[in-house]
Amino acid sequence: MSDSTYDVAIVGGGPAGLTAAIWLARYLHSVVVIDAGDPRNWETRGVHGFLGLEGIRPPELRARGRKTAEEYGAHFIDATVSCVDKVNDDRFRLTLGNGVAITAQRLLLAIGIVDVWPDVPGLERCYGATAHVCPDCDGYEARGKKTVVIASGRKAVGMALALTTWTRQIVICTNGAPADIDEVNLAKLDALDIPVLETRITCLKSKDGEAHTLDLEGGMCLDCEQIFFALGQEPSDDLAAQLGCERDEIGRAITDEHFHTSVHNVYAAGDIVHAPEIAIGAAASGAVAALAMHHSLLPAGRKLE
């Protein structure tokens, strides 16, 4: 089959990829969005802080975004990208899982990241309702409530300190891992009456998604109304690595202020770059990247020097 050619190929159909597709299509560029249909945080009960769409469910947000992008002329392919090659500075070739090839002059990686959950039986039954990963997104729901942070090290301290905006009933549980907290931060936690327990969690008990008890080894029980837990993270795929993009210690793409990577004409937006992991932030990064890609596609005679 001959390659299908577009001005811009976007890998990933979350807030970043969809927003970029809408903006680029409004600029009258030919755009294709390749989406594997396995989004992060699909189970979250509602997206918070998204202007005009408070509490919208992630599937509905994506469906609305896709519909809008299609109305402007963006093309969607439900598939995975198995490999990507840079033919030259203005041509990238993407091979899909079914063997079909796509070429584009510009490439946006909006592939997101994959979360690695802690081993806490029962946690999945509360996820998105009373168990969360982002204090910025869901801390408001913890106001005045008994809250347990499941994490260790700097992540535990950062999450606990952030949550003091809404509640002072906080306990850190490392789930059997060493606390790994330095003396300065331990002093901060002590001053705020935030205890640190290193005991392993055997079970999170809940009803209809409402957490109420964490059972610990040795018979101890912790009352809880809200859970915030730290995740291990890794990129959803290795496309940035295939292209040779500069990346950080966990594999996220490093970009400039326009979300341009170290590889010419390859951009990255959303959770695959280092930024607050909130939906409205991902959407904003997609918009900024789209504007930059549009400008890069303009012929010299239409650019202001």
C-alpha angles and dihedrals in degrees: 000000000000116000120263107232127211137171091237133016117199120196109204132036103218127112093293097048095041094048091049090049092053094049095045092047089051086055086057094246121145105249134184124191116201111198129177092202095232103113127184118249092013090152095055108125095221144355112238130206095019104140111253094355104074112171096006113158115247094240091054093047091053093044092052092047093049092048091051093048091049091050088057091050105264115148122224130206119188100215146096126257111235098184142356130204131192105224092179138324092289102036131064123177119209121192114204126215091259092054097256114137127220125189128197140171093226132029130206119193108206094154098132125205138284119240123224108208127215117250100259115139111225096021093112092060091063100038113128093010108059100345117073143163102208123063090188091057101037108015091103089065089058096058110142093352134125102261131187122199113207106202144084138225122012092341091060093048094046093049094046094048091048091052093055085081088074108021141016094198096093132144125182116216117185094194094233097317122118111269091235092192121145123232095256093056093041088056090053091051092047091051089054093046093243109150123206119218121190095190118124118251115235099183145353110220120206145151124221091346094309111125116218111156140026112202114210132196112273094038100283117142128201120205110224139171099178132031126199117185136183121236135210109232139202134165116276090237141353100253093119089052092048090055093046096243116169108255139185128243094284096041102264116146117255113224142173125244090283091052091249112149127218089269113082113255094003114117132185131199141167125029093342088076127061106266139108106301098233127128097236090050091051090050091050092051090051091053093049091048091049092053090050093049092049091052091048090054095054115105116247092253091063098047125094109234 
